[in-house]
Amino acid sequence: MKCRKCAEKAIINMRQHKLALCKTHYPAWVVEQTERFIQKYRMFTHQDRVLVAVSGGKDSLSLWDILWQLGYSADGLYIGLGIDGGIDYSVESQRLAEAFAASRGLKLDVVSIPQEYGETIPAIAERTTRGRGKPCAVCGLSKRHVMNRVAYEGGYTVLVTGHNLDDEAATLFGNTMNWAGGFLLRQGPVLEAHHTGLVRKAKPLFRFYEREMAAYALVRGIDYIYEECPYAEGAKSIYYKELLNKLENDHPGAKLSFFLSFLQAKENGLFASNAGMQEVLTEDGVLLHTCPFCGQPTSAPGPCSFCRMVLVKDRG
Amino acid sequence: MKCRKCAEKAIINMRQHKLALCKTHYPAWVVEQTERFIQKYRMFTHQDRVLVAVSGGKDSLSLWDILWQLGYSADGLYIGLGIDGGIDYSVESQRLAEAFAASRGLKLDVVSIPQEYGETIPAIAERTTRGRGKPCAVCGLSKRHVMNRVAYEGGYTVLVTGHNLDDEAATLFGNTMNWAGGFLLRQGPVLEAHHTGLVRKAKPLFRFYEREMAAYALVRGIDYIYEECPYAEGAKSIYYKELLNKLENDHPGAKLSFFLSFLQAKENGLFASNAGMQEVLTEDGVLLHTCPFCGQPTSAPGPCSFCRMVLVKDRG
């Protein structure tokens, strides 16, 4: 198969776009498309100070690489989780994130959960009831907390993550399977900061398939951690991804149209404007409380979920 | 495996209910549950005159059998579609519907599309552009039209169909895959008559799995047409059913919880009250027009879709 733009051999064929591209035109196309999405969904501008949440995986490093090429002011944040899993997972992913930043002269902030809070993610998970034995819920909560804190304290105006279409479609699929109203309403390429203390979030890669991001990282020679997190095994999100891959395989473009038609329906007013938001916002759209420990907004009086988890060590 | 209610051998094990029942207690349980659903979802009462849309398949005949046992006033309507498909599909299904009615002394109204409108469903489908070569869209439109007409003219207060959970979950899944707002809002166990000329509709079997209805028909000795409609092959609904069966197999109860959580979310106000209804109702919830040919309500001025299809024979 030949590249649509030149006579070179194509390295990728995107069936849903009916587009095949070579090793030169493909990464250029990804960069252009990302810029188009950033503008189309009003994610941020060149005046913004962007913080990229970097895990050491293909998506977040590729995102940082793209923003760097596009000339955005984008620093990185790596959060050390203290996960080993027999493969030195956290050590290795930190090394790769640092090597990437060094190679491009980019600024990477590193926050270590074990150093800062005295415990690794798996240790916190073992101590608390959250997540029933799996550290994923604890990890998600911790990352959201630290990301927002660092972004807010650092004066960043937007926090970006490397979620790709497969991630977003699987999350949407899960939220649809049990019609989780609040999550359905909040899911999208941009999440506005509804309250002082929160930083707006954006997902510039949300329209790229996972395999497209893998191809991008490969052709750009980005050295990333290939292994999935050792705790991801058996996760529902992976199950949903496989299901959606079957759907995509039988109906090319199904994943993209599932997600884009969701965004369209939302824009057309399918959902009641305040459905499912009761637990987070008052009627005026204002968050209810401030955590006395970390100062971040929280939905209930007293310490936020994260502070309760890391501070109250005798908890179940 | 033993029956939960006696020592007999179970004929069915319903994993999602953790319930196994024998050949005596299973059909009794189905009948009781149906009565419970009829009441819970306020479908109809013993004062209603019920019209059952009967196809000759396991679901509609079982539904009629259940309503008959429960003592409801329920007549049947069989619609002849003129489908052969090398298996005498329509002839055979009509014979089975008539035999069922005769065996229980029930009244069955038969409307033949070819006799009444001069053409079989496949012939109409070949003549029109609706459905792009597949007669399913033409068939659905025709059945909805005839069912409503017969129910309205016959003074029935509710029209019931044998849709089971697999049908409803597959439809919901399809409507969710492309976030079809209007359809999402209208889907449910009961569809109220929004306008003079429309009869309310209900689906008393919507919480039973397809295999449960097959087991019910079998154990009750109901002779039904085993073949799928010859035109159903390759239908998206069948594809979605297979996908949901995989999900169900890996997570027993997934299909039921997908559908019930949808109904719950709707009741909790997830959807904007008039989202997607613009094309059917005015702001007062009143249908806009009346078809000058058949007198049924329709969304646009002039003849309704059905009348346009069967009356204007030179249509491409």
Tab-separated table of C-alpha atoms in Angstrom, chain B residues 54-63 89 92-100 104 210-228:
chain	number	residue	atom	x	y	z
B	54	VAL	CA	-48.797	-12.235	17.226
B	55	SER	CA	-46.099	-13.268	14.756
B	56	GLY	CA	-46.230	-17.021	15.268
B	57	GLY	CA	-42.877	-16.929	17.050
B	58	LYS	CA	-42.134	-18.096	20.588
B	59	ASP	CA	-42.308	-14.687	22.271
B	60	SER	CA	-45.663	-13.425	21.038
B	61	LEU	CA	-47.399	-16.801	21.397
B	62	SER	CA	-45.971	-17.216	24.903
B	63	LEU	CA	-47.108	-13.724	25.798
B	89	TYR	CA	-42.367	-18.312	6.235
B	92	GLU	CA	-46.379	-21.366	8.184
B	93	SER	CA	-46.325	-18.692	10.886
B	94	GLN	CA	-49.980	-17.829	10.188
B	95	ARG	CA	-50.923	-21.517	10.447
B	96	LEU	CA	-49.201	-21.750	13.844
B	97	ALA	CA	-50.811	-18.552	15.139
B	98	GLU	CA	-54.237	-19.777	14.057
B	99	ALA	CA	-53.702	-23.230	15.575
B	100	PHE	CA	-52.659	-21.623	18.872
B	104	ARG	CA	-57.414	-21.940	23.449
B	210	GLU	CA	-34.687	-14.828	25.015
B	211	ARG	CA	-33.622	-18.251	26.245
B	212	GLU	CA	-36.128	-17.983	29.075
B	213	MET	CA	-38.953	-17.420	26.621
B	214	ALA	CA	-37.735	-20.315	24.469
B	215	ALA	CA	-37.750	-22.531	27.561
B	216	TYR	CA	-41.217	-21.300	28.477
B	217	ALA	CA	-42.635	-22.062	25.011
B	218	LEU	CA	-40.990	-25.478	25.059
B	219	VAL	CA	-42.206	-26.524	28.479
B	220	ARG	CA	-45.704	-25.238	27.721
B	221	GLY	CA	-45.748	-27.236	24.468
B	222	ILE	CA	-46.384	-24.167	22.344
B	223	ASP	CA	-45.861	-24.931	18.667
B	224	TYR	CA	-44.143	-21.893	17.179
B	225	ILE	CA	-42.114	-21.079	14.088
B	226	TYR	CA	-38.472	-21.865	14.818
B	227	GLU	CA	-37.019	-20.145	11.788
B	228	GLU	CA	-35.933	-16.534	11.951
